[in-house]
Each structure stands twice: as C-alpha cells, then as structure tokens.
C-alpha cells in the first residue's frame, strides 16, 4: 500500500489540468533508530513545550508563531493571517517553463517525490503532460506549497508517473569560493594524470545501488546482537592513516591494487552460503516492528533490519 500523500491538488500546463497526489519517494523508516533513556531508571525521555521564563508547560492551543525583531521582542503572526497570504501553488502545481536536465545544478536538489493522478479522473490529461515532458526530453519547472512554504519543483517522466524533485532557492546555496579560494594551484604532470586515468578505467562500472551496503547499519545490527547475547563489547583497532610521501609511487601501487580488485570481481560468483543466525541479522524480532509477510514467516529471520525499541 502506498504511503499517505504529502500533498493533493492539481497539475496544470496552460489550460490542461488534472488532479494529482504527491508522495515521498524515499524513506528512512527501515534504519535503526534509538530512543533517549534515563540512565538511572531506564525510562524514556519525554520532551515538553515550556515557557522559557516561567518554566511552565504550555498547551498547544496557547502556542503561536512569532518573528523576533530584537532580543526578546516578537511580532505574533496568527494561523489566519498566514492563510490569508496562501499562494495559488498551495493547491496547484503550475508548470512555468521547461529546461534541460543538465541545466540544473546538483546543489539545488533537495528530495524526490512521486506524482500520480489522484482518483479515477484526469488520467488522460496527466498522460498528455507526462508524455510531452518525456518526448521533449525536458524537465518541467513549477511551484508547490509544502509545510506552508512554497518550493520550486522539477518534474520528470518516470514509467507511468512523474518524479518531482524539490529545488532550493539561490539564497539557500552557498558560494563555492568561500571554501575553494584557499586550495593551492598545483600542476599535475601528464604521467600522474595517465596513471590516475588508468586506475579510473580499471574501476569503471555501471551505477547499481543494489551493490551498496550500509556498513554503519550492519555494524549497528551486529552491536545490538552482541549486547542481546550478553557478550562483552570490546573496541576494535582502528586503521591508521598513512602519509603519502611519493605520489607517483602511490599511484603505481594503486594501479596494481585496482587490477587485482578488478580480477577478483570478474571471477564467477560462488553460491552464497546460508548466513549464520546473528550474522548481520537480528537474533529475534524487535518490538514495534511490523511482522513479516505470511509467505516468509515460516523461514528463519534473515536479512531484515529492525528498528530498536
């Protein structure tokens, strides 16, 4: 079942309009998370909204928004006043222009969403907008209001739907000069560049996110398993960084290392052995995690990462 829509409204290209819904394209819910506890009692820590001066807890109905003019001096802004300045993009994504994907600086990208028709009507109009974007090989730029703020959104065709990526405004992006000005101007010799290019060619591949492993998440699972089993946790020896004395020598050694690594990757993959219980897996289900599907319930717990209670 798809998650709840973050936004519902209309997608409009000139006079072509259709109802749409916006859904988050990413999720952090599968990552292990921790609660803060009182070391003395083992109870969870609870946060309260309190008056900064009196220390008294303030109920939600008495909390208003305020903009600080001077130290301790605020202008209160009510919900009704904020509703009065609501923009058209609160309910409609108006496509303003079409640009090339390469024109969008990666620094402006925030997060992706899935866009699909909302309900049983408007699929024809949605398909027209989607296929126009696809056939023109362009990115549609529009505006949408999420969490009471207007965002720029870039729309691209993906399968039967659209992917909308929120973009930052120019004032939110820092200039690189602030960080790059002090980098020394170094002359890279042709020999060094040739060796570096050789390493790149040996490591060339195709982007496949399935190959990536979250090593920190795996280490968290292992740590929790060890603590559940009552094992003593001993700190591991951390690798020490080495200073590069001869850059050419380091490049030559890297070429040899890359060749060995490439050869190992090209060997036929052996049939993986069945993972032992507790090897980068939880020893038992963690409270609060949804039960596995019935189809997999008969198998031993394997591979699934769980949230901590």
Short mmCIF file of C-alpha atoms in Angstrom, two decimals, residues 47-303:
data_model
loop_
_atom_site.label_atom_id
_atom_site.label_comp_id
_atom_site.label_asym_id
_atom_site.label_seq_id
_atom_site.Cartn_x
_atom_site.Cartn_y
_atom_site.Cartn_z
CA UNK A 47 10.11 16.48 25.83
CA UNK A 48 7.68 19.18 26.91
CA UNK A 49 6.95 22.63 25.49
CA UNK A 50 7.61 25.06 28.31
CA UNK A 51 7.68 28.83 28.78
CA UNK A 52 11.32 29.90 28.56
CA UNK A 53 10.93 32.32 31.50
CA UNK A 54 8.44 30.68 33.86
CA UNK A 55 9.29 27.06 33.09
CA UNK A 56 5.57 26.19 32.97
CA UNK A 57 4.31 23.74 30.36
CA UNK A 58 2.32 25.48 27.58
CA UNK A 59 -0.67 23.72 25.91
CA UNK A 60 -0.69 23.62 22.11
CA UNK A 61 -3.70 25.92 21.81
CA UNK A 62 -1.73 28.71 23.53
CA UNK A 63 1.31 28.43 21.24
CA UNK A 64 1.51 30.97 18.41
CA UNK A 65 4.16 31.84 15.85
CA UNK A 66 6.37 34.87 16.38
CA UNK A 67 9.12 36.67 14.48
CA UNK A 68 11.93 38.12 16.62
CA UNK A 69 12.62 41.80 15.80
CA UNK A 70 15.00 42.49 18.66
CA UNK A 71 16.20 40.49 21.62
CA UNK A 72 13.04 39.35 23.39
CA UNK A 73 10.74 41.43 21.16
CA UNK A 74 8.45 39.47 18.85
CA UNK A 75 5.72 40.10 16.31
CA UNK A 76 2.98 37.48 16.62
CA UNK A 77 1.53 36.02 13.42
CA UNK A 78 -1.70 34.03 13.59
CA UNK A 79 -2.67 30.99 11.51
CA UNK A 80 -5.48 33.02 9.95
CA UNK A 81 -3.04 35.70 8.83
CA UNK A 82 -0.79 33.07 7.27
CA UNK A 83 -3.79 31.55 5.49
CA UNK A 84 -4.59 34.97 4.03
CA UNK A 85 -1.29 35.06 2.15
CA UNK A 86 -1.72 31.50 0.84
CA UNK A 87 -0.42 31.21 -2.71
CA UNK A 88 -2.05 29.63 -5.74
CA UNK A 89 0.64 26.95 -5.58
CA UNK A 90 -0.96 25.80 -2.31
CA UNK A 91 -3.45 23.85 -4.42
CA UNK A 92 -1.94 23.88 -7.92
CA UNK A 93 1.42 22.99 -9.45
CA UNK A 94 1.62 25.43 -12.33
CA UNK A 95 4.27 24.46 -14.91
CA UNK A 96 6.14 27.69 -15.67
CA UNK A 97 8.89 26.53 -18.03
CA UNK A 98 10.83 23.59 -19.46
CA UNK A 99 14.59 23.21 -19.10
CA UNK A 100 17.33 20.69 -19.92
CA UNK A 101 18.20 18.31 -17.06
CA UNK A 102 21.87 19.25 -17.39
CA UNK A 103 20.99 22.88 -16.63
CA UNK A 104 20.00 22.07 -13.03
CA UNK A 105 22.95 22.46 -10.65
CA UNK A 106 23.06 19.41 -8.28
CA UNK A 107 23.43 21.77 -5.31
CA UNK A 108 19.83 22.87 -5.83
CA UNK A 109 18.37 19.35 -5.49
CA UNK A 110 16.62 18.61 -2.18
CA UNK A 111 14.44 15.49 -2.23
CA UNK A 112 12.37 13.42 -4.70
CA UNK A 113 8.62 12.75 -4.74
CA UNK A 114 6.34 10.57 -6.84
CA UNK A 115 3.47 12.32 -8.62
CA UNK A 116 0.44 10.39 -9.86
CA UNK A 117 -3.20 11.11 -10.76
CA UNK A 118 -5.46 11.46 -7.74
CA UNK A 119 -8.59 9.36 -8.16
CA UNK A 120 -10.17 7.97 -11.31
CA UNK A 121 -10.47 11.20 -13.29
CA UNK A 122 -7.79 13.21 -15.06
CA UNK A 123 -5.66 10.30 -16.26
CA UNK A 124 -5.88 11.47 -19.86
CA UNK A 125 -4.70 14.98 -19.03
CA UNK A 126 -1.94 13.55 -16.80
CA UNK A 127 -0.75 11.29 -19.64
CA UNK A 128 -0.62 14.24 -22.05
CA UNK A 129 1.57 16.25 -19.66
CA UNK A 130 3.77 13.24 -18.85
CA UNK A 131 4.34 12.21 -22.47
CA UNK A 132 5.02 15.80 -23.53
CA UNK A 133 7.78 16.02 -20.91
CA UNK A 134 9.13 12.61 -21.99
CA UNK A 135 9.06 13.26 -25.76
CA UNK A 136 10.64 16.70 -25.43
CA UNK A 137 13.31 15.22 -23.10
CA UNK A 138 12.86 18.18 -20.79
CA UNK A 139 12.32 18.89 -17.12
CA UNK A 140 9.17 20.85 -16.22
CA UNK A 141 9.68 23.54 -13.58
CA UNK A 142 6.76 24.51 -11.35
CA UNK A 143 5.92 25.60 -7.81
CA UNK A 144 4.27 23.74 -4.94
CA UNK A 145 3.49 24.60 -1.29
CA UNK A 146 4.58 22.01 1.30
CA UNK A 147 4.61 22.65 5.07
CA UNK A 148 3.35 26.20 4.43
CA UNK A 149 6.35 27.16 2.29
CA UNK A 150 6.48 27.46 -1.48
CA UNK A 151 9.08 25.29 -3.20
CA UNK A 152 10.34 25.05 -6.75
CA UNK A 153 9.69 21.55 -8.12
CA UNK A 154 11.29 19.88 -11.14
CA UNK A 155 9.10 17.26 -12.86
CA UNK A 156 10.47 14.38 -14.96
CA UNK A 157 8.68 11.48 -16.62
CA UNK A 158 9.29 8.10 -14.97
CA UNK A 159 7.46 4.98 -16.12
CA UNK A 160 3.71 5.74 -15.86
CA UNK A 161 4.14 8.65 -13.46
CA UNK A 162 6.26 11.69 -12.73
CA UNK A 163 9.14 12.28 -10.36
CA UNK A 164 9.09 15.71 -8.74
CA UNK A 165 12.30 16.94 -7.12
CA UNK A 166 12.17 19.92 -4.76
CA UNK A 167 14.76 22.59 -5.55
CA UNK A 168 16.46 25.16 -3.34
CA UNK A 169 16.30 28.90 -3.88
CA UNK A 170 19.52 30.77 -4.75
CA UNK A 171 19.76 32.31 -1.26
CA UNK A 172 19.92 28.79 0.22
CA UNK A 173 23.02 27.78 -1.77
CA UNK A 174 26.44 28.92 -0.54
CA UNK A 175 29.12 30.07 -2.94
CA UNK A 176 31.94 27.58 -3.52
CA UNK A 177 34.50 30.39 -3.48
CA UNK A 178 34.16 30.65 0.29
CA UNK A 179 35.68 27.16 0.51
CA UNK A 180 37.78 26.77 -2.64
CA UNK A 181 39.76 30.03 -2.65
CA UNK A 182 42.50 28.66 -0.37
CA UNK A 183 43.08 25.49 -2.43
CA UNK A 184 46.59 25.66 -3.85
CA UNK A 185 47.14 25.78 -7.61
CA UNK A 186 49.00 22.53 -8.28
CA UNK A 187 50.43 21.48 -11.65
CA UNK A 188 49.51 17.86 -12.31
CA UNK A 189 52.03 16.15 -14.59
CA UNK A 190 50.95 14.06 -17.57
CA UNK A 191 52.47 10.90 -16.04
CA UNK A 192 50.45 11.32 -12.86
CA UNK A 193 47.28 12.02 -14.82
CA UNK A 194 47.83 8.97 -17.05
CA UNK A 195 48.26 6.69 -14.03
CA UNK A 196 45.17 8.15 -12.36
CA UNK A 197 43.14 7.67 -15.57
CA UNK A 198 44.34 4.06 -15.72
CA UNK A 199 43.02 3.48 -12.20
CA UNK A 200 39.68 5.00 -13.19
CA UNK A 201 39.44 2.73 -16.25
CA UNK A 202 40.17 -0.34 -14.11
CA UNK A 203 37.44 0.64 -11.67
CA UNK A 204 34.91 1.70 -14.31
CA UNK A 205 31.45 0.24 -13.82
CA UNK A 206 27.74 0.88 -14.06
CA UNK A 207 25.85 2.62 -11.28
CA UNK A 208 23.90 -0.04 -9.41
CA UNK A 209 22.58 0.94 -5.96
CA UNK A 210 21.92 -2.73 -5.16
CA UNK A 211 25.69 -3.19 -4.79
CA UNK A 212 25.89 -0.67 -1.97
CA UNK A 213 25.83 -1.79 1.65
CA UNK A 214 25.21 0.49 4.60
CA UNK A 215 28.20 -0.64 6.65
CA UNK A 216 27.25 1.50 9.65
CA UNK A 217 23.74 -0.01 9.71
CA UNK A 218 25.30 -3.50 9.57
CA UNK A 219 27.64 -2.59 12.44
CA UNK A 220 24.66 -1.37 14.50
CA UNK A 221 22.87 -4.69 13.93
CA UNK A 222 25.99 -6.59 14.98
CA UNK A 223 26.39 -4.42 18.10
CA UNK A 224 22.76 -4.96 19.17
CA UNK A 225 23.04 -8.71 18.56
CA UNK A 226 26.17 -8.91 20.69
CA UNK A 227 24.56 -6.96 23.52
CA UNK A 228 21.44 -9.15 23.36
CA UNK A 229 23.61 -12.24 23.60
CA UNK A 230 25.33 -10.77 26.68
CA UNK A 231 28.73 -10.55 25.01
CA UNK A 232 31.38 -8.12 26.21
CA UNK A 233 31.82 -5.26 23.74
CA UNK A 234 35.49 -4.58 23.05
CA UNK A 235 36.64 -1.62 20.96
CA UNK A 236 38.12 -2.57 17.61
CA UNK A 237 41.51 -1.33 16.50
CA UNK A 238 41.03 1.46 14.01
CA UNK A 239 43.22 1.60 10.87
CA UNK A 240 45.83 4.32 10.93
CA UNK A 241 46.10 6.71 8.03
CA UNK A 242 49.39 6.76 6.13
CA UNK A 243 51.10 9.89 4.89
CA UNK A 244 51.76 9.84 1.15
CA UNK A 245 55.45 10.56 0.67
CA UNK A 246 55.85 9.73 -3.02
CA UNK A 247 52.70 10.46 -5.02
CA UNK A 248 53.96 8.67 -8.16
CA UNK A 249 54.79 5.56 -6.12
CA UNK A 250 51.35 5.66 -4.52
CA UNK A 251 49.70 5.91 -7.96
CA UNK A 252 51.73 2.96 -9.31
CA UNK A 253 50.79 0.82 -6.31
CA UNK A 254 47.17 1.87 -6.75
CA UNK A 255 47.24 0.67 -10.37
CA UNK A 256 48.37 -2.77 -9.21
CA UNK A 257 45.77 -2.84 -6.44
CA UNK A 258 42.99 -1.83 -8.82
CA UNK A 259 43.99 -4.56 -11.27
CA UNK A 260 43.86 -7.21 -8.51
CA UNK A 261 40.48 -5.94 -7.36
CA UNK A 262 39.09 -5.96 -10.91
CA UNK A 263 40.29 -9.53 -11.45
CA UNK A 264 38.62 -10.65 -8.24
CA UNK A 265 35.34 -9.03 -9.28
CA UNK A 266 35.42 -10.74 -12.67
CA UNK A 267 35.68 -14.25 -11.15
CA UNK A 268 32.46 -16.30 -11.27
CA UNK A 269 30.48 -15.67 -8.13
CA UNK A 270 30.30 -18.62 -5.76
CA UNK A 271 26.95 -19.74 -4.46
CA UNK A 272 26.49 -17.79 -1.24
CA UNK A 273 26.43 -19.79 1.96
CA UNK A 274 23.43 -19.56 4.19
CA UNK A 275 24.05 -16.82 6.73
CA UNK A 276 24.54 -17.98 10.29
CA UNK A 277 21.99 -16.82 12.83
CA UNK A 278 23.03 -13.43 14.14
CA UNK A 279 25.42 -12.65 11.26
CA UNK A 280 24.45 -9.10 10.31
CA UNK A 281 20.89 -10.06 11.23
CA UNK A 282 18.78 -9.55 14.28
CA UNK A 283 18.69 -12.56 16.58
CA UNK A 284 14.96 -12.02 17.14
CA UNK A 285 12.25 -9.59 16.05
CA UNK A 286 12.41 -6.21 17.72
CA UNK A 287 9.28 -4.91 19.44
CA UNK A 288 7.41 -2.36 17.40
CA UNK A 289 8.47 -3.72 14.02
CA UNK A 290 5.72 -4.90 11.70
CA UNK A 291 5.58 -8.72 11.40
CA UNK A 292 7.00 -10.29 8.27
CA UNK A 293 4.68 -11.31 5.47
CA UNK A 294 2.99 -14.66 5.93
CA UNK A 295 4.87 -16.04 2.92
CA UNK A 296 8.18 -15.55 4.71
CA UNK A 297 7.01 -16.20 8.23
CA UNK A 298 7.99 -19.89 8.09
CA UNK A 299 11.60 -19.09 7.29
CA UNK A 300 14.19 -18.21 9.97
CA UNK A 301 14.61 -14.45 10.43
CA UNK A 302 17.11 -13.42 7.79
CA UNK A 303 18.34 -10.24 6.25
#
